[in-house]
CSV table of C-alpha atoms in Angstrom, one decimal:
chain,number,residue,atom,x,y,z
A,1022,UNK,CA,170.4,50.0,65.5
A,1023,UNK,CA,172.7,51.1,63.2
A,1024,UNK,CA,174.8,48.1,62.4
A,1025,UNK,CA,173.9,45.7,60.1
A,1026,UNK,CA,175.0,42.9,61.5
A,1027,UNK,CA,173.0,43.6,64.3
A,1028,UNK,CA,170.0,44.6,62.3
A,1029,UNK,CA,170.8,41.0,60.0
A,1030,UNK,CA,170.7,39.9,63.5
A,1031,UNK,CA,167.0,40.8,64.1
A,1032,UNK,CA,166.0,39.6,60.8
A,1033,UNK,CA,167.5,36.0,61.2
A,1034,UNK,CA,165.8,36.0,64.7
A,1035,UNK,CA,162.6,37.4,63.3
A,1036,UNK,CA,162.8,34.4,60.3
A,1037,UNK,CA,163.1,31.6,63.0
A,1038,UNK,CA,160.4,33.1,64.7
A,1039,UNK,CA,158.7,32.5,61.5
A,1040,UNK,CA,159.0,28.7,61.6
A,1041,UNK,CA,158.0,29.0,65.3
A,1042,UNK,CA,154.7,30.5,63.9
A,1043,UNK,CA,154.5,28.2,61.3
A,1044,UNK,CA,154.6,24.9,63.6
A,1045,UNK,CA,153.0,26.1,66.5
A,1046,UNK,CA,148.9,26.3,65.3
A,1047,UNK,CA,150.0,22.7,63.6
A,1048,UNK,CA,151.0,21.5,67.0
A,1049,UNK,CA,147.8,22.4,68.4
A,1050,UNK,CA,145.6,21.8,65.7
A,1051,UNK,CA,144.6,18.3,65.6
A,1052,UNK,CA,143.4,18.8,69.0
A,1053,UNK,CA,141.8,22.3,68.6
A,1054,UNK,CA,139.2,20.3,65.5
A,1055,UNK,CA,138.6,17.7,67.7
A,1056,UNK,CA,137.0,20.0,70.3
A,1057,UNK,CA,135.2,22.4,67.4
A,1058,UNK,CA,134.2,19.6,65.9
A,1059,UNK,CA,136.3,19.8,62.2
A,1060,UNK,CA,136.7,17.1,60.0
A,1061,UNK,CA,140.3,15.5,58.5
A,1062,UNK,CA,139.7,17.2,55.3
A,1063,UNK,CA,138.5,20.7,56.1
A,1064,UNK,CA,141.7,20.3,59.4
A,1065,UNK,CA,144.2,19.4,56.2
A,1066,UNK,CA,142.8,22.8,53.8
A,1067,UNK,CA,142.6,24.9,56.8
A,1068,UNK,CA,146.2,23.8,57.9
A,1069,UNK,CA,147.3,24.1,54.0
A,1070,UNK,CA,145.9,27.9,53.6
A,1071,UNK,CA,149.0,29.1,55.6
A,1072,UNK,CA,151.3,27.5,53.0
A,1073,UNK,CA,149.3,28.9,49.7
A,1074,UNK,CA,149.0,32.7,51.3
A,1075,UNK,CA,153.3,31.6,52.0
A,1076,UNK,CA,154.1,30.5,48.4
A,1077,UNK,CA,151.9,32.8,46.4
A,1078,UNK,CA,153.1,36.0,48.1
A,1079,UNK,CA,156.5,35.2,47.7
A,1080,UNK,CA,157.0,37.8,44.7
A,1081,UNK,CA,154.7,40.3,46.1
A,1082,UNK,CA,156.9,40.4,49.1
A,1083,UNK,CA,159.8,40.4,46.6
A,1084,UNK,CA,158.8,43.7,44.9
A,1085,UNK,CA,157.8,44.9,48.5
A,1086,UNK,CA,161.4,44.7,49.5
A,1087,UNK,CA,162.3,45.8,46.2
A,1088,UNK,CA,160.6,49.2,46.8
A,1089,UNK,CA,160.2,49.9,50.5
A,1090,UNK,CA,163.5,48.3,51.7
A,1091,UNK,CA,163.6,44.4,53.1
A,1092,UNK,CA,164.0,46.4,56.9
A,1093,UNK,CA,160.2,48.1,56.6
A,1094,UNK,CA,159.1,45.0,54.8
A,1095,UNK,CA,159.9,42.6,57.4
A,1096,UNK,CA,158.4,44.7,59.9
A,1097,UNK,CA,155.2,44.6,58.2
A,1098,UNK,CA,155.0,40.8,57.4
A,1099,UNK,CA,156.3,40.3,61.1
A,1100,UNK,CA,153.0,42.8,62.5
A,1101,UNK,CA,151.0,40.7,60.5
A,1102,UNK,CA,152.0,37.3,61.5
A,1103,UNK,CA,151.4,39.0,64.9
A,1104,UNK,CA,147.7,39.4,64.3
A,1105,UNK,CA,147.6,35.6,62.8
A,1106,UNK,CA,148.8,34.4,65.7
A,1107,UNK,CA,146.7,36.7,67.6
A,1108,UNK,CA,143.1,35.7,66.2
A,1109,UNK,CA,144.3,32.4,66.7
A,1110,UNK,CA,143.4,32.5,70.5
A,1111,UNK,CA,140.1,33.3,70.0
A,1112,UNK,CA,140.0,30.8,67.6
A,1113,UNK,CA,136.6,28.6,68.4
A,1114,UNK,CA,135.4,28.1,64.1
A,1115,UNK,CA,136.7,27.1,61.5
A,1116,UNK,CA,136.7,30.6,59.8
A,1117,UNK,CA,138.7,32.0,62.7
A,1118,UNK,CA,141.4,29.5,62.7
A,1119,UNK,CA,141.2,30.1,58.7
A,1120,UNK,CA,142.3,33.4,59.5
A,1121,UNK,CA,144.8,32.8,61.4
A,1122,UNK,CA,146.7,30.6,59.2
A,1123,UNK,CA,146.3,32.3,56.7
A,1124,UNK,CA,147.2,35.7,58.6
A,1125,UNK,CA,150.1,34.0,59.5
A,1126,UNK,CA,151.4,32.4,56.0
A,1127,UNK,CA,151.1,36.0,54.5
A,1128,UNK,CA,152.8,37.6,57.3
A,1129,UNK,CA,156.1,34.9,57.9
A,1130,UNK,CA,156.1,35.3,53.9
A,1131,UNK,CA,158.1,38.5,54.0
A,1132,UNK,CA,161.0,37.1,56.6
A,1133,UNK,CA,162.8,34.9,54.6
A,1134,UNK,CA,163.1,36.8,51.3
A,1135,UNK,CA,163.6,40.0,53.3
A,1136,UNK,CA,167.0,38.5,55.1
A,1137,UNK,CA,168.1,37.3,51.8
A,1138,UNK,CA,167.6,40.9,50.1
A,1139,UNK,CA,169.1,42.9,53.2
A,1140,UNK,CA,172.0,40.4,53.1
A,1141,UNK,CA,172.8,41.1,49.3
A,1142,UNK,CA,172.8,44.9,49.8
A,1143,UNK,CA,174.2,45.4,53.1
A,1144,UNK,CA,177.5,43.0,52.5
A,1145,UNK,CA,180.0,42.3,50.1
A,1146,UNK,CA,179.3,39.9,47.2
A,1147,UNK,CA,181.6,37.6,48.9
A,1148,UNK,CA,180.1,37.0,52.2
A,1149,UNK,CA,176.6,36.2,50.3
A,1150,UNK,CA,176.7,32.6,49.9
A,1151,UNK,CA,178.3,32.4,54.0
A,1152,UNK,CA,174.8,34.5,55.0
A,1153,UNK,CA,172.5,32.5,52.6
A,1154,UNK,CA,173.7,29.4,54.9
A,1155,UNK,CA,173.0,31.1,57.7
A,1156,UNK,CA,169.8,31.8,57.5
A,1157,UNK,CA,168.9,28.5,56.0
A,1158,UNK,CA,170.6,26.7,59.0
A,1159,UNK,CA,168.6,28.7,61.5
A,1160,UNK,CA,165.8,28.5,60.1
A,1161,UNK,CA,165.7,24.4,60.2
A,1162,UNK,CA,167.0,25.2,63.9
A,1163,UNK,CA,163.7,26.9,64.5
A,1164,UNK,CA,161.9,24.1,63.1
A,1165,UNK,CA,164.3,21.2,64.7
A,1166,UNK,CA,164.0,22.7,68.0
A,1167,UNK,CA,160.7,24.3,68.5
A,1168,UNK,CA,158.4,21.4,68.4
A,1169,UNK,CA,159.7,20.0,72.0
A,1170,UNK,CA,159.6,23.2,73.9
A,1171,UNK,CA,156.4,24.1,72.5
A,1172,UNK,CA,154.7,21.2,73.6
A,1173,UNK,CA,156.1,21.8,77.5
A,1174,UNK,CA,154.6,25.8,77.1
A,1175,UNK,CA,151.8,24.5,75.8
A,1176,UNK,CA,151.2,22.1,78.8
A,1177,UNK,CA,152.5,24.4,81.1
A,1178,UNK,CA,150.6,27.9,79.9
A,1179,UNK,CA,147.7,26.4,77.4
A,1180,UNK,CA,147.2,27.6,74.4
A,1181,UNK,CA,146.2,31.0,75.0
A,1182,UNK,CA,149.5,31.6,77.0
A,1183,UNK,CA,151.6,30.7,74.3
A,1184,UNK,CA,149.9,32.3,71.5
A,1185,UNK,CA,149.8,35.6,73.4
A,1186,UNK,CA,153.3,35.1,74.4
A,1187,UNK,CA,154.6,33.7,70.3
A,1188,UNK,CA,152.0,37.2,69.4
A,1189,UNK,CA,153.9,39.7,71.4
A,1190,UNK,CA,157.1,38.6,70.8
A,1191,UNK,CA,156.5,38.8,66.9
A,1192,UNK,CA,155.4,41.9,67.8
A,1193,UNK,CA,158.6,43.0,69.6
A,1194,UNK,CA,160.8,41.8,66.6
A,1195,UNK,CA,158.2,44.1,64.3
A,1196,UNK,CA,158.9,47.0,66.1
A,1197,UNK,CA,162.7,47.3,66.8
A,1198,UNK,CA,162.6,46.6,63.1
A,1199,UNK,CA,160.6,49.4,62.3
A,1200,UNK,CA,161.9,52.1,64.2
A,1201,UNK,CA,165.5,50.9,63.0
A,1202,UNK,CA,164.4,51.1,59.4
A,1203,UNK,CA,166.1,54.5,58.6
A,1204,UNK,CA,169.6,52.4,59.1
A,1205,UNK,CA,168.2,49.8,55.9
A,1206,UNK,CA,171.4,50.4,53.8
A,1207,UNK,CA,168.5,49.4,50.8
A,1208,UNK,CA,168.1,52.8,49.7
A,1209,UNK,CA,171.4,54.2,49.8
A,1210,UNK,CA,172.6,50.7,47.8
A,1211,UNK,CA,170.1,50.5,44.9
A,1212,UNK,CA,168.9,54.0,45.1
A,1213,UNK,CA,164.9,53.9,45.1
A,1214,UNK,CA,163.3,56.9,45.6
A,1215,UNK,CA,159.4,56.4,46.6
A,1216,UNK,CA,158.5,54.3,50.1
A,1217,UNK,CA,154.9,53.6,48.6
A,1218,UNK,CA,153.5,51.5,46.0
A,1219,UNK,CA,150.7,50.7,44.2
A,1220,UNK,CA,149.1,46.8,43.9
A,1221,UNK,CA,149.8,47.6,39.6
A,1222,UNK,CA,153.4,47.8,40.6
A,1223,UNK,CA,153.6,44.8,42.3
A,1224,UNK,CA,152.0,42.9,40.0
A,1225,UNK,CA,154.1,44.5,36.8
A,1226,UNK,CA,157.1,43.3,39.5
A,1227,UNK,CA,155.8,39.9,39.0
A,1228,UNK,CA,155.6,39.8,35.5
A,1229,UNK,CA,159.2,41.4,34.6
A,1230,UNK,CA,160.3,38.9,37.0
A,1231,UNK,CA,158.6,35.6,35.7
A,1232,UNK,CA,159.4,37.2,32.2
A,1233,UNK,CA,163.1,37.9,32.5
A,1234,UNK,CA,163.4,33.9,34.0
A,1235,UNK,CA,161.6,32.1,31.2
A,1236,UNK,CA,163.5,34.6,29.1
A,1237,UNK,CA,167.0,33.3,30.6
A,1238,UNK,CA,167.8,29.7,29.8
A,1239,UNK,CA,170.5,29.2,32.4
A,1240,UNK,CA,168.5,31.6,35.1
A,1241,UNK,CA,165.8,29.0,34.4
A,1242,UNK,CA,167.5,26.2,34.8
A,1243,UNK,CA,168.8,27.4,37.7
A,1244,UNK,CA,166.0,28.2,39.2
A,1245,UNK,CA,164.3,25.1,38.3
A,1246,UNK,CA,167.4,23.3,40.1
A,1247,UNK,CA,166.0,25.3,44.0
A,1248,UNK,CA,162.3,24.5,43.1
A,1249,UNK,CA,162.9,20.6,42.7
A,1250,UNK,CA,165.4,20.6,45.2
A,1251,UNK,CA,163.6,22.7,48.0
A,1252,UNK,CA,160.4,20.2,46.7
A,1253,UNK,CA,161.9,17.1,47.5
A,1254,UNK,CA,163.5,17.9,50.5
A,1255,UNK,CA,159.9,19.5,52.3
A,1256,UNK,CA,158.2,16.9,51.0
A,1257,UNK,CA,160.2,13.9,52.7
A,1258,UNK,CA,160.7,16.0,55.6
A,1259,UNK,CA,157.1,17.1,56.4
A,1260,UNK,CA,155.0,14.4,55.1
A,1261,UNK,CA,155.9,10.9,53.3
A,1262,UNK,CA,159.5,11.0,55.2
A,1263,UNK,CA,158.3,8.5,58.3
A,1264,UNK,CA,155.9,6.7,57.2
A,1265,UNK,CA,157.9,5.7,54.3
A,1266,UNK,CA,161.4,4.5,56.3
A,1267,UNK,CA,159.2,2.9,58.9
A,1268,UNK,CA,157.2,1.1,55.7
A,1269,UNK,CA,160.4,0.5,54.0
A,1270,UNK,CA,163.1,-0.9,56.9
A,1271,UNK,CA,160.8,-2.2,59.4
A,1272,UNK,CA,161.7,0.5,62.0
A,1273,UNK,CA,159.6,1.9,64.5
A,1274,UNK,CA,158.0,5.0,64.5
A,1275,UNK,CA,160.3,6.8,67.0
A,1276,UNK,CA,163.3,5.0,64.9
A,1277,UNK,CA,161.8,6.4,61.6
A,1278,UNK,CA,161.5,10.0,63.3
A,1279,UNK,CA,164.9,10.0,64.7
A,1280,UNK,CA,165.5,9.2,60.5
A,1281,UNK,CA,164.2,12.1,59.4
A,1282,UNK,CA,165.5,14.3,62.1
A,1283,UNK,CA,168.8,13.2,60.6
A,1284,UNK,CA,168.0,14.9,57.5
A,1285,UNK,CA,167.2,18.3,59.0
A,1286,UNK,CA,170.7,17.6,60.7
A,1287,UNK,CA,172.3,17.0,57.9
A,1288,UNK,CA,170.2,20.6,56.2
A,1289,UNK,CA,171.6,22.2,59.2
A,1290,UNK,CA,175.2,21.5,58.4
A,1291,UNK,CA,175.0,21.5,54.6
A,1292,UNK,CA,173.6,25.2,54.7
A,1293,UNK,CA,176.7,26.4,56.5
A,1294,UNK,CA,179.1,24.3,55.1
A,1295,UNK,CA,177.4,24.7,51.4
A,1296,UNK,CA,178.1,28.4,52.1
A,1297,UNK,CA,181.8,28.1,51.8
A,1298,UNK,CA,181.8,26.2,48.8
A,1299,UNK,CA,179.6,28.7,47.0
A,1300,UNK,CA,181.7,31.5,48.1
A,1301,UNK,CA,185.3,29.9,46.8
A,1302,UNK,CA,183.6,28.3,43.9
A,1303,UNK,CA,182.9,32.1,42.5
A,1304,UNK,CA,180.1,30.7,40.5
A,1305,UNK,CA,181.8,27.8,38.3
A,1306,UNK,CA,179.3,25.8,36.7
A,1307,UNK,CA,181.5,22.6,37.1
A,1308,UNK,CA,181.5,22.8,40.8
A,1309,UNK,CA,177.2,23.3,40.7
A,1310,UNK,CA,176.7,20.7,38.2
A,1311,UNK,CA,179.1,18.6,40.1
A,1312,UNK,CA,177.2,19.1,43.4
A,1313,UNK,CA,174.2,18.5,41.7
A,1314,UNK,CA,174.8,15.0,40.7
A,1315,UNK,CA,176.3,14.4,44.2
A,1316,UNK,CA,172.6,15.2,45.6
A,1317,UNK,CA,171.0,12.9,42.8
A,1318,UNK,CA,173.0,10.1,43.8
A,1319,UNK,CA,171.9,10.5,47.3
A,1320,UNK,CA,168.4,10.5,46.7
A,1321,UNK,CA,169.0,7.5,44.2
A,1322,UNK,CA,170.8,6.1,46.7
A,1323,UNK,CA,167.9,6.4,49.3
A,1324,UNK,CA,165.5,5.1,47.2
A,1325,UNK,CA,167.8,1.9,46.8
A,1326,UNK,CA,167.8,1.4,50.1
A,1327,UNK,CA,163.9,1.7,50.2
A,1328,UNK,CA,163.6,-0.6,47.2
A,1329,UNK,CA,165.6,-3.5,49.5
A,1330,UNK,CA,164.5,-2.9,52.5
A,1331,UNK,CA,167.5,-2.0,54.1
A,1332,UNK,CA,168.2,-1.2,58.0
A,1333,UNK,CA,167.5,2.0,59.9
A,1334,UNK,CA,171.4,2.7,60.3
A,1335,UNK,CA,171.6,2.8,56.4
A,1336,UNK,CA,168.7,4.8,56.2
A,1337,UNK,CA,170.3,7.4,58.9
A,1338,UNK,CA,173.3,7.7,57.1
A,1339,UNK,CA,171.5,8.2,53.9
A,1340,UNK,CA,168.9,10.9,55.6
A,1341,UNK,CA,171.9,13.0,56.4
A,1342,UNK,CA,173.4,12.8,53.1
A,1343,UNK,CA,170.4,13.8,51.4
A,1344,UNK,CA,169.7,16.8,54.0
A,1345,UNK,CA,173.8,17.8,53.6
A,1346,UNK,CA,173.9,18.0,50.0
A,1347,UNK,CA,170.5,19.1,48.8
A,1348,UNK,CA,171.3,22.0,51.0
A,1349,UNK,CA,174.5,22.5,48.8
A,1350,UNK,CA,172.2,22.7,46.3
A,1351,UNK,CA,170.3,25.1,47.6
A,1352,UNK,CA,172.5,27.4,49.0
A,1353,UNK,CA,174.5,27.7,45.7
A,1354,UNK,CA,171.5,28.3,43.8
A,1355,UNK,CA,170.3,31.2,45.8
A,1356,UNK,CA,173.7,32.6,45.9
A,1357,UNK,CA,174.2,32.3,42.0
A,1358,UNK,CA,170.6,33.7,40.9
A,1359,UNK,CA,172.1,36.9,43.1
A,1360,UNK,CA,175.1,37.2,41.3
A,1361,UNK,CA,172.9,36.2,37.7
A,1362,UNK,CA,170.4,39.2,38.1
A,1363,UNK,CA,170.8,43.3,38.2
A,1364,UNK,CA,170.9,44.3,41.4
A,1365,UNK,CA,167.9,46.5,40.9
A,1366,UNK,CA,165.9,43.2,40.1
A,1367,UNK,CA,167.7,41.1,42.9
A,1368,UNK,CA,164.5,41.5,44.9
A,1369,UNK,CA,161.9,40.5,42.7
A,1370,UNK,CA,163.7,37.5,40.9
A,1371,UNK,CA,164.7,35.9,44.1
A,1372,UNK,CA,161.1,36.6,45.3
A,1373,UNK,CA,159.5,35.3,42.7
A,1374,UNK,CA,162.1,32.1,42.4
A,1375,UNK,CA,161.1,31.4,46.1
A,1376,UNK,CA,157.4,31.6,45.6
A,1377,UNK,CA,158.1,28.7,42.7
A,1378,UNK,CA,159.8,26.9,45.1
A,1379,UNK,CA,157.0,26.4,47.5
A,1380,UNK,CA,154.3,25.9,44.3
A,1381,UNK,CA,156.9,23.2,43.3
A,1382,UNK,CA,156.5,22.2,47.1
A,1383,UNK,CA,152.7,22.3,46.6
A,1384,UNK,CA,152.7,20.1,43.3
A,1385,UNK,CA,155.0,17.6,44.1
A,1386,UNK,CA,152.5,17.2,47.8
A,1387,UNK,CA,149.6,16.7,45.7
A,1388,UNK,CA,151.2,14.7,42.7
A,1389,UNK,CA,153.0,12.4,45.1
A,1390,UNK,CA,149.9,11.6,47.2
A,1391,UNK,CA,147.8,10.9,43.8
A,1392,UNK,CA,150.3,8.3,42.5
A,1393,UNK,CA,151.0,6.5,46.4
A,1394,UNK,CA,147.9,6.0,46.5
A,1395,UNK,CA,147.4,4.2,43.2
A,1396,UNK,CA,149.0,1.3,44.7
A,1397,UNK,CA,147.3,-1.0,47.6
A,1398,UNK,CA,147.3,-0.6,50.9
A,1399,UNK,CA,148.6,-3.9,52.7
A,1400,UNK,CA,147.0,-5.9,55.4
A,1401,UNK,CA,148.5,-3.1,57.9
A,1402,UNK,CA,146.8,-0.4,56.0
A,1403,UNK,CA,150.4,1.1,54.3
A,1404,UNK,CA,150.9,2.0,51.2
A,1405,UNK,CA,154.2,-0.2,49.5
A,1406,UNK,CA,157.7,1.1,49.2
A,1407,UNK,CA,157.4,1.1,45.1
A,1408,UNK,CA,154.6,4.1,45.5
A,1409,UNK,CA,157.0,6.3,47.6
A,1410,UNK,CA,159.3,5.4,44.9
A,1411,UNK,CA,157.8,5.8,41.6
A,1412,UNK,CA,156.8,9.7,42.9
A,1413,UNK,CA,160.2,10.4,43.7
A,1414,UNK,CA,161.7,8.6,40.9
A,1415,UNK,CA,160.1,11.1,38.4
A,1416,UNK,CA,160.9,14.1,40.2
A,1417,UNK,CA,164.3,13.0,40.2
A,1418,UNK,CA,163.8,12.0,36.4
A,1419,UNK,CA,162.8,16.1,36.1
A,1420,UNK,CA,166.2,16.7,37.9
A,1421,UNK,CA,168.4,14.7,35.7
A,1422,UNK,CA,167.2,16.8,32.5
A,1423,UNK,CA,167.6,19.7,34.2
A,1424,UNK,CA,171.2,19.2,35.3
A,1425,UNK,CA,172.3,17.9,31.7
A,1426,UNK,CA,171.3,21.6,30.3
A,1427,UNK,CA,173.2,23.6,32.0
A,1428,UNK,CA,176.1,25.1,30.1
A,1429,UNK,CA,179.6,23.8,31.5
A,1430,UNK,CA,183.0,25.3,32.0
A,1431,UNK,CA,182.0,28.6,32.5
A,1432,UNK,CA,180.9,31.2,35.3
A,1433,UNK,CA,177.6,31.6,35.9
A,1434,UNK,CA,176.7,35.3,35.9
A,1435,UNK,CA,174.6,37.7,33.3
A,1436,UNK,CA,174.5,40.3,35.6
A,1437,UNK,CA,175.1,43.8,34.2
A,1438,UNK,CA,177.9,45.6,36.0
């Protein structure tokens, strides 16, 4: 395979695959406890280990990439992902399905980061920012359209069916990659020169990365601009996003669903459209800060309409908003921290500012749940509107000083040429 489009190909495929993996066990899960006999709380921490082994392996994959090429690397993550999914047919404990998730989280880890790396080696500057959409916008497709078909395998085939047929097909993906890794254009580009490592490297990686973007003001703030923005997004997309439009505009639960699927609509579009205006913006500070605010005002808007009570149509127009230009957001971040960063520290700075992201991710989960549920429940057992709000209103709060510091009228690149 010695295109790289067609190997970008496989790695796009092999990163919706990853969200595949990712909702599949969840689909099944709830059930799966009842049957073993687990508890709500250990269900929710066994459920959460694949997204801590996902977040906090971020930079290790990073520096993987960075040393091994993103080709080799994503064949690894995608073999282990195999075996998480795997183990999780013979999953009858709680340590076994444990394992899997937490097989899994490490293993999907690598597929994201990986596509992003290849992408910035194997292309032109130029097409960055078009590729960074691309893979963003399949990967929600992955997650938009897996849960439906899923459930039909899974009543069709069972369980074991379709986590022997989601285990071999990761294990396909793992192994055209591998046998095309001689064609990674990684070590021809950026030159390395050893295909091993050592765990000390990785973790020296992770420092010179976290050090160079605390050392960076504008990297920082950058940065910080993903993390909040990839926070927010997850967070009213795979938890409070429902129960809080349903709470707030009296809508029924399939009307508050079809909501939220309008945000991962509007994520879709803004992740290819977002990479067009990153790539003719070349960087401008203006045109980020100016997108930035757009994306503020959205959410303020949102929570407006939550604050009044408004109607489900509002609330679908505002959904898509907020999906469309928080993924301008992201999309121009992630292209500008490329451009920002020597290319032979590309892979372990955007490694390490994805593994913030999903910590941010974590927090703002565990934060936002602390302060809804200072407020009491009503007769119907829901939490009030102002809850949802207050825990959004500060992380928005943390946005607004973030987007006043950074520098305007100017290009935003330190990279060394």
């Amino acid at each position: 395979m010695r295109s790289p489009w067609a190997l970008f190909a496989i790695l796009c495929l092999s990163y919706c695959f990853g969200t595949i993996v990712r909702i599949s066990s969840v689909l099944v899960l709830p059930e799966l406890a009842k049957e073993i006999g687990i508890g709500a709380a250990l269900l929710g921490f066994l459920s959460s280990l694949f997204f801590f082994a996902y977040a906090f392996t971020q930079s290790m994959w990073g520096s993987i990439c960075g040393r091994i090429g993103p080709v080799r690397a994503c064949s690894i993550g995608l073999f282990i992902a195999s075996f998480g999914s795997y183990i999780f047919i013979f999953a009858n404990n709680s340590f076994l399905l444990g394992l899997s998730r937490l097989f899994s989280g490490l293993g999907t880890a690598a597929l994201f980061i990986g596509t992003l790396i290849f992408a910035a080696v194997a292309f032109t500057s130029d097409r960055y920012p078009l590729l960074v959409g691309l893979t963003m916008s399949l990967g929600n497709i992955g997650t938009a359209i897996a849960v439906a078909p899923l459930g039909i395998l899974l009543d069709t085939i069972g369980v074991t069916g379709v986590f022997l047929c989601l285990s071999s097909s990761t294990a396909l993906l793992a192994c055209i990659l591998w046998f095309s890794r001689r064609y990674d254009p990684y070590e021809e580009k950026i030159g390395y020169t050893n295909k091993t490592f050592a765990f000390s490297d990785l973790f020296k990686d992770t420092r010179d990365a976290l050090f160079m973007i605390l050392s960076e003001r504008t990297l920082l703030l950058i940065v910080g601009t993903w993390a909040t923005t990839t926070a927010t997004i997850i967070t009213l997309q795979s938890l409070w996003g429902v129960i809080w439009v349903e709470t707030a505009s009296g809508a029924s639960v399939g009307e508050a669903r079809g909501c939220v699927t309008w945000v991962g609509i509007g994520l879709i579009l803004g992740a290819i459209s977002g990479g067009f205006i990153t790539k003719y913006a070349k960087g401008k500070s203006n045109v980020f800060i100016l997108i930035c605010f757009c994306s503020w005002i959205s959410w303020l808007t949102w929570c407006a309409l939550s604050f009044f009570s408004a109607d489900i149509f509002y609330f679908n127009i505002s959904g898509f908003s907020v999906g469309l230009l928080s993924a301008f957001c992201m999309v121009f971040a992630s292209s500008t921290i490329k451009e920002m960063v020597p290319a032979s520290k590309t892979a372990a700075i955007v490694g390490m500012s994805n593994m913030l992201n999903f910590i941010a991710v974590i927090i703002l989960q565990g934060v936002s749940g602390i302060i809804i549920g200072l407020f009491p429940k009503d007769a119907l057992g829901n939490y009030p509107t102002i809850g949802y709000e207050t825990a959004f209103g500060i992380i928005l709060l943390c946005q607004l000083l973030i987007y006043i510091k950074i520098p305007r009228g100017k290009t935003l690149m330190l990279r060394e040429k």
